[in-house]
Coordinates of C-alpha atoms in Angstrom, one line a residue:
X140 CA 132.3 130.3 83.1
X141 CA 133.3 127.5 80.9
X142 CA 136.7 127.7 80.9
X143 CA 138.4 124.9 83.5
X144 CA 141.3 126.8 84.3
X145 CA 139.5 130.2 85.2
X146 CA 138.9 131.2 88.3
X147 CA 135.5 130.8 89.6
X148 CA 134.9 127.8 87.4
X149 CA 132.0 125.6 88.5
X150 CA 131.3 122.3 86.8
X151 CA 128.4 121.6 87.6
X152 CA 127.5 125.3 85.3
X153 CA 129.6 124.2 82.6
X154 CA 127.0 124.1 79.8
X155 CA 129.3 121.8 77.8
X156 CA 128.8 119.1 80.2
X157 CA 125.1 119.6 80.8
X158 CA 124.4 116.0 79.6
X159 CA 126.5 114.4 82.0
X160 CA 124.8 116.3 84.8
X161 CA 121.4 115.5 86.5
X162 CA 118.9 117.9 87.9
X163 CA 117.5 117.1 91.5
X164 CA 114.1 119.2 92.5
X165 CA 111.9 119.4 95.4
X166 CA 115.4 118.2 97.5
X167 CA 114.5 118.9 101.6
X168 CA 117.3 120.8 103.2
X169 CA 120.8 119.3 102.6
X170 CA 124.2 119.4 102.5
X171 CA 126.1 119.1 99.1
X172 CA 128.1 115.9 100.8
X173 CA 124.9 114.4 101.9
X174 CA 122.9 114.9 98.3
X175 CA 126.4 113.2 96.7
X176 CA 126.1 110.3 99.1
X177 CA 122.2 109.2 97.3
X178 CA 124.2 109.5 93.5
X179 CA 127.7 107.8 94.5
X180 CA 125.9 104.4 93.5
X181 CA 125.8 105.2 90.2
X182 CA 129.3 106.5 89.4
X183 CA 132.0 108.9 89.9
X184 CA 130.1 112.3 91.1
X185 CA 132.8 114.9 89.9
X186 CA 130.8 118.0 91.6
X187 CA 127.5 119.2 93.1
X188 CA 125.8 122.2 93.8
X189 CA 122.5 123.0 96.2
X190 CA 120.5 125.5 95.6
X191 CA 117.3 126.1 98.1
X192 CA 114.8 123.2 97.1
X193 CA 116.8 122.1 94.1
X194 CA 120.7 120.8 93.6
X195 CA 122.8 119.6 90.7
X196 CA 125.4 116.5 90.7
X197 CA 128.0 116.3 88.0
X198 CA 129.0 112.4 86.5
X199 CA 131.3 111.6 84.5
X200 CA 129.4 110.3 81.7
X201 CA 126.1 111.0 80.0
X202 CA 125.3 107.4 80.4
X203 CA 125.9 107.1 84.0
X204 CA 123.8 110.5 84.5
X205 CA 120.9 108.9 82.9
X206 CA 121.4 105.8 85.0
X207 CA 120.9 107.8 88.2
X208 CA 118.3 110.2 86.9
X209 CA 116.2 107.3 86.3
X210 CA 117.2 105.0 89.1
X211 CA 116.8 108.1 91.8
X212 CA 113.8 109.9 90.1
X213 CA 110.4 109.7 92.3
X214 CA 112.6 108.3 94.8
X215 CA 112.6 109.3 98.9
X216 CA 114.9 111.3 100.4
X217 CA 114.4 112.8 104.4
X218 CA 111.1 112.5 103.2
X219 CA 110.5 114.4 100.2
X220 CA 110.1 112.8 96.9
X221 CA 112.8 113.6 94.3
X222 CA 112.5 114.8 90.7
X223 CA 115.3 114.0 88.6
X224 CA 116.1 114.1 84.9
X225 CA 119.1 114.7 83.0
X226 CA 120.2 118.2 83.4
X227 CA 120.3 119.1 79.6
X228 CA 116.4 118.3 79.2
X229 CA 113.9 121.0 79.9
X230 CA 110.6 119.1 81.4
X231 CA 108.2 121.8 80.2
X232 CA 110.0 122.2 76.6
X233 CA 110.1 118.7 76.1
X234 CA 106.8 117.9 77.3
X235 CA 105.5 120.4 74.5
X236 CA 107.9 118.7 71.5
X237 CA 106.4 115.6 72.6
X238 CA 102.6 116.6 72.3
X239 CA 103.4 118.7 68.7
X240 CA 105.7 115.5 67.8
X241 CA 104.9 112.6 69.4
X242 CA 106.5 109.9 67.3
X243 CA 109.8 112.0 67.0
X244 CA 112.5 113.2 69.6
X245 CA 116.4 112.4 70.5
X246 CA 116.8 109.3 72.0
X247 CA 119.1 108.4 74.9
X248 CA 120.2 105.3 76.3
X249 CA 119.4 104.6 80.2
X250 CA 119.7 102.3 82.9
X251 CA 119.8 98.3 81.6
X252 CA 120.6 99.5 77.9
X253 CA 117.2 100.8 77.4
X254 CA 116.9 103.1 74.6
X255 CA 114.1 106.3 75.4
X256 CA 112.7 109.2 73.9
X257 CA 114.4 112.2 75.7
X258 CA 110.8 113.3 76.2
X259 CA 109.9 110.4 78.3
X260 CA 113.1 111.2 80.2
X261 CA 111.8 114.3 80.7
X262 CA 108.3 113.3 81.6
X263 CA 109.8 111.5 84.3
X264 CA 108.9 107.6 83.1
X265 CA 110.0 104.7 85.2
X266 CA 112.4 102.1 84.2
X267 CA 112.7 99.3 86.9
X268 CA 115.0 96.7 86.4
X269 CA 114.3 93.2 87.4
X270 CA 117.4 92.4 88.6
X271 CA 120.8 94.4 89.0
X272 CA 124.0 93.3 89.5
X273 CA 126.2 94.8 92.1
X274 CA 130.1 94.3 91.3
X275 CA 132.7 95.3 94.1
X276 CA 135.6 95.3 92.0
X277 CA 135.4 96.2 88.1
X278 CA 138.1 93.4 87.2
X279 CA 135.0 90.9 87.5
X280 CA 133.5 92.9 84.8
X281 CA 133.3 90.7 82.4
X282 CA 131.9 87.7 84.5
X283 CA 129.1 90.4 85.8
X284 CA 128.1 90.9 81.7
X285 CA 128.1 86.9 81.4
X286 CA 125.8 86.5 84.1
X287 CA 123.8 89.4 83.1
X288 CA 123.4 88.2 79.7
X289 CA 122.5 84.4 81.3
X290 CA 119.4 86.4 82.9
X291 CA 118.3 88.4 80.1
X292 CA 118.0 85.2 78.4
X293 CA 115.3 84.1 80.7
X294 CA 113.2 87.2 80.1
X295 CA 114.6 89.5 82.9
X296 CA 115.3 93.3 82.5
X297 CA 119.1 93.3 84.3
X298 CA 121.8 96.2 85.0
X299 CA 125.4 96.4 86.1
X300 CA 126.0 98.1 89.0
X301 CA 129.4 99.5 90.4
X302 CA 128.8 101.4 93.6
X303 CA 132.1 103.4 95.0
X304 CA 133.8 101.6 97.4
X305 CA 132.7 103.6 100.4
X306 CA 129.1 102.9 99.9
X307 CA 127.7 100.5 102.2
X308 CA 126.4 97.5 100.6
X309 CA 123.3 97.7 102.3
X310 CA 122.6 100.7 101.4
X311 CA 123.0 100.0 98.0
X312 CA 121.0 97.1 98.6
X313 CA 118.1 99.5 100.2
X314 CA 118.1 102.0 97.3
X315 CA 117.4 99.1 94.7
X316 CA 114.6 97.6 96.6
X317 CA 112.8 101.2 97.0
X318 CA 112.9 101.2 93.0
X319 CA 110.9 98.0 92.6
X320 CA 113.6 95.5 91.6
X321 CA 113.2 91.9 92.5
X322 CA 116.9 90.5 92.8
X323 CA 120.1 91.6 93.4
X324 CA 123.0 89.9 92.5
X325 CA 126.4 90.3 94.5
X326 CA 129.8 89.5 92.8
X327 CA 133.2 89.7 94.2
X328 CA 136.7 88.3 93.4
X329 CA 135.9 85.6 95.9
X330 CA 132.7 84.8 93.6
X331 CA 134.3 84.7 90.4
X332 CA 137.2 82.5 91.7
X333 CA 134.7 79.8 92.7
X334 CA 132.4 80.5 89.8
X335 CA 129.5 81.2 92.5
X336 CA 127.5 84.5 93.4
X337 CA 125.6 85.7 96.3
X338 CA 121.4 86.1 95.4
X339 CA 119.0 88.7 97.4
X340 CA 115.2 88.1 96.9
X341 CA 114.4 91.8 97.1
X342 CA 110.3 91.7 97.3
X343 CA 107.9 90.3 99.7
X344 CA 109.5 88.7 102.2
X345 CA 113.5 89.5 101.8
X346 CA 115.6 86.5 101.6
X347 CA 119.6 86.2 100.6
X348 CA 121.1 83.2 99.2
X349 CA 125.1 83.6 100.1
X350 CA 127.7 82.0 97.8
X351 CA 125.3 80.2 95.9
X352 CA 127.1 78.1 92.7
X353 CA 126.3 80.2 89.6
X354 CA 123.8 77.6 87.8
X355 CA 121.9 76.9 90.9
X356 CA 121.7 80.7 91.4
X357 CA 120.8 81.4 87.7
X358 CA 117.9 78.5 87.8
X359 CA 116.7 79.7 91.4
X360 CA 116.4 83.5 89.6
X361 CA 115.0 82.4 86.9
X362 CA 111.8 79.9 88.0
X363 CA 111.1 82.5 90.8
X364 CA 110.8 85.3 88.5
X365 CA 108.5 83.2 86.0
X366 CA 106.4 81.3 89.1
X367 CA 106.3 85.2 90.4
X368 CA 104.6 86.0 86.5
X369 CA 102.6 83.6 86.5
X370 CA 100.9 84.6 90.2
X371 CA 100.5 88.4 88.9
X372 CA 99.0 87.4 85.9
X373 CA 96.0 85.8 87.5
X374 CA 93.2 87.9 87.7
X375 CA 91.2 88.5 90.8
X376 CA 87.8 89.5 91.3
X377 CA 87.6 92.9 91.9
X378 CA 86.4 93.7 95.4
X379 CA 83.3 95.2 96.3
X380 CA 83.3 99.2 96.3
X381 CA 83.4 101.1 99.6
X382 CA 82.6 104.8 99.8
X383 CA 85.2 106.5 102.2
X384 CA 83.5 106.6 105.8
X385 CA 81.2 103.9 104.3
X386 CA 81.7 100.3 107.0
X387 CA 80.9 97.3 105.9
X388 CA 80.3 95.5 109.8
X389 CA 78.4 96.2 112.2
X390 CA 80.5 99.3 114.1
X391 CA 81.7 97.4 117.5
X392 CA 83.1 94.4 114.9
X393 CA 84.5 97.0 112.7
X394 CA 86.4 98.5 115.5
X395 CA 87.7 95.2 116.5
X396 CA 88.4 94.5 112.9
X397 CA 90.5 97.5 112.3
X398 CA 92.6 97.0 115.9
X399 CA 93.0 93.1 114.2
X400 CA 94.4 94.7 111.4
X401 CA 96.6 97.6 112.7
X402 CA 97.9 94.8 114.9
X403 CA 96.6 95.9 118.4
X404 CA 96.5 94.0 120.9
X405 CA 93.3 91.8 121.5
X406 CA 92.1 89.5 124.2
X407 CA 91.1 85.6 123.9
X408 CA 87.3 87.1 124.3
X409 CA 87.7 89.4 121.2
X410 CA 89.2 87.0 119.2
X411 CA 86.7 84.5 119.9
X412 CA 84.0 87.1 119.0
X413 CA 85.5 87.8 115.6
X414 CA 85.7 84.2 114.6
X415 CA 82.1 83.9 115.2
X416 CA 81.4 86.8 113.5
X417 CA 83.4 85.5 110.8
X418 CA 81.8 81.9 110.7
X419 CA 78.3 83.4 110.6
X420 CA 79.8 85.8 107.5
X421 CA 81.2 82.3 105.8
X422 CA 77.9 80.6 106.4
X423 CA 76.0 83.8 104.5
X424 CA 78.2 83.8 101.8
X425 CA 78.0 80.3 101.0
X426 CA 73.9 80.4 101.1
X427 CA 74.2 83.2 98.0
X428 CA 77.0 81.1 96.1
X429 CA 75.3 77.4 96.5
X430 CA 72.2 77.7 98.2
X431 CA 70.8 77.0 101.5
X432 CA 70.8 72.8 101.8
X433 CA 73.9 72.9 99.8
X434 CA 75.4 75.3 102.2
X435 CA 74.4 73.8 105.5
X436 CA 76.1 70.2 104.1
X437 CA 79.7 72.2 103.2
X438 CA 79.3 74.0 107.1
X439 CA 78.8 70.4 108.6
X440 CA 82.3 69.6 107.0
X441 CA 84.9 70.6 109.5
X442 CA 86.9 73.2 108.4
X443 CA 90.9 72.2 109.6
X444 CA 91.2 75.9 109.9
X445 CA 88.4 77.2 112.1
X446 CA 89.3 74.1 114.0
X447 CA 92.8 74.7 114.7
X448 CA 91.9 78.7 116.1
X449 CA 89.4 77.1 118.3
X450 CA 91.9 74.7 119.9
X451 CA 93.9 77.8 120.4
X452 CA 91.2 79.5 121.9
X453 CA 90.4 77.0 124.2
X454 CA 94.1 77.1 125.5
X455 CA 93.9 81.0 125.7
X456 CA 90.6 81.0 127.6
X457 CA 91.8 78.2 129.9
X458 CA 93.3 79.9 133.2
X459 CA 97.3 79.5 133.4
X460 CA 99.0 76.5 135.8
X461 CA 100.6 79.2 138.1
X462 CA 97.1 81.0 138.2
X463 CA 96.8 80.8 142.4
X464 CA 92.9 81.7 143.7
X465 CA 93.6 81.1 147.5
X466 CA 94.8 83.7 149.3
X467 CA 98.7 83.9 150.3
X468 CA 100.3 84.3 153.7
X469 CA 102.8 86.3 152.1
X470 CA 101.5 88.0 149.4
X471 CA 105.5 89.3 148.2
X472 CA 109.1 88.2 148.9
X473 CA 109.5 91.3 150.8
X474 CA 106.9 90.2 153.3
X475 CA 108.2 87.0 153.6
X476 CA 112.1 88.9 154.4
X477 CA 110.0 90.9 157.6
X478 CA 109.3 87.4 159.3
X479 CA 112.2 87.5 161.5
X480 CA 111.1 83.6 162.7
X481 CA 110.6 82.8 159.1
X482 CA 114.0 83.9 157.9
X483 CA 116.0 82.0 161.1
X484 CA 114.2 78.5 160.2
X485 CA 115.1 79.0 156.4
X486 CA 118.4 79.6 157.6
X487 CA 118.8 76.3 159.7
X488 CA 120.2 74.0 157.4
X489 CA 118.1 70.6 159.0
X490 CA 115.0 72.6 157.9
X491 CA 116.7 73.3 154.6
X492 CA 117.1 69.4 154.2
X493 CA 113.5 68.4 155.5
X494 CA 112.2 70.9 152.4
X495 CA 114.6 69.4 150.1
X496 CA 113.4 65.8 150.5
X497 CA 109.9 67.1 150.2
X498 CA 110.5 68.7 146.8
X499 CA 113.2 66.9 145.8
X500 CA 114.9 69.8 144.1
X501 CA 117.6 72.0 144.7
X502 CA 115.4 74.6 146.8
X503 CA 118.5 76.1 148.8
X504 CA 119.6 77.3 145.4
X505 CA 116.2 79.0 144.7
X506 CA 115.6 80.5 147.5
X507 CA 119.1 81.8 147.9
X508 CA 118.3 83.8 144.8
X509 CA 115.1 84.9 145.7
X510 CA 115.7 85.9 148.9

């Protein structure tokens, strides 16, 4: 039914409003509140509906539909990865326009102002902004679009974001970064009043920058995004090819190797092992780049390095300061407690000062507490 004011009327069936609603597949068993909770970052949801594997949320807008199709769309959720598209596209339909008419199609407007082919919507391609700018309270609006247009004009892709107030800002925070994007930018009214915003550095190591004045900000986004460019852009060698079940050590040193790298613990021995492994690898490699003489001149260099893991080695291998290797009258405290004549002595408080002007230290304390 398409009539609002019938009974039995569904929004999220209204086929007038199909383009303002999104189409969720392969969703793992879920409640209707808990698959609104994933879209609420992108706008007002004004209904859902779940449906075995698949669900429907209803926006208000077409635009804000697209916007979480395409932010959501091959995203996680309790482990399954979502399909999402705009509700009024059919995938299979469109993916068959596209083939007979590849250079023609309606075109919709998503996420960052980025104007698509509805059969690329369909198909399901990525947009990943580079940045996107989260505003807690839509009367900073238009200091948001400034700063968003300050970015763009250093080459980044950038998005306004308005979460609904009951969305935690983390994990707004966590749903960008799972997309690919690079920044994040905070704003408040407390940011606009002292012309300052709060940055989070979304990839490799995460870092956030709180209340940071808004040129400083705009000039730390903007030479970390080109630096970032510029260290993608280089071109590596590609690495040697490796059949699966193919090892390229010897097995005991792949073993170890593999514990090194699932982070296992290892012992001072193994580690040593490896880096002599590892030496003797260098010391082959540099034979086949520069030759034999010219290799054995570079090893004689000291390598700060190597160096540095052998010093801390040595101090692993070296047995600790408490390490005792003569054998104990009282091998626990508890043994030491049985010794009726033990305990009385300790208890004299003459014999308490005799030990303390041996050790010079406040020993009545200690073993008070240890006893």
């Amino acid at each position: 039914m398409s009539d609002p004011g019938s009974a039995g009327y569904n929004i999220t069936k209204d086929p007038t409003l199909a383009k303002s609603r999104i189409f969720l597949g392969n969703l793992p068993i879920c409640t209707r509140e808990e698959l609104v909770s994933i879209c609420q970052p992108y706008g007002k949801v004004l209904g859902s509906m779940v449906q075995k594997n698949y669900g429907f949320v209803q926006f208000e807008t077409e635009e804000l539909a697209n916007k979480a199709a395409f932010a959501l769309h091959k995203s996680t959720f309790k482990q399954n990865v979502l399909t999402v598209r705009n509700a009024s596209i059919k995938s299979k339909a469109a993916n068959a326009n596209a083939k007979r008419n590849p250079n023609q199609g309606a075109q919709v407007t998503v996420q960052g102002g980025i104007v698509m082919s509805a059969a690329s919507a369909a198909a399901g391609q990525p947009v990943i902004n580079d940045c996107e700018i989260i505003v807690k309270n839509r009367e900073n609006t238009k200091y948001a679009e400034y700063i968003e247009e300050r970015l763009k004009n250093s080459s980044l892709r950038v998005d306004v974001l308005f979460p609904n107030e009951d969305v935690l800002l983390g994990k707004v925070l966590a749903n960008i970064s799972s997309r690919g994007c690079l920044y994040a930018v905070l704003v408040t009214p407390q940011h606009e009043e002292h012309n300052s915003i709060t940055v989070n550095i979304l990839y490799g190591v995460p870092a956030e920058h709180r209340n940071m004045p808004l040129e400083d900000a705009i000039t730390l986004i903007a030479t970390d995004f080109r630096l970032k460019k510029q260290r993608d852009a280089v071109i590596l060698p590609p690495a040697p090819s490796i059949h699966k079940g193919q090892r390229r050590h010897p097995e005991q040193m792949q073993e170890l190797l593999e514990r090194l790298a699932d982070n296992h613990p290892l012992t001072a021995s193994q580690y040593e092992v490896i880096l002599k492994y590892l030496e003797g690898e260098r010391e082959e490699q540099l034979k086949r780049e520069v030759g034999e003489a010219n290799a054995l001149a570079k090893l004689k260099a000291p390598d700060p390095e190597i160096e540095l893991q052998k010093k801390i080695l040595s101090i692993m291998n070296k047995p600790p300061v408490t390490e005792i290797t003569n054998e104990l009258l009282y091998p626990t405290f508890e043994a030491v407690k049985e010794d009726k004549r033990l305990m009385e002595l300790l208890a004299d408080d003459r014999v308490m000062a005799a030990l303390e002007s041996v050790y010079n230290s406040d020993l009545r304390h200690t073993l008070a507490e240890l006893l």
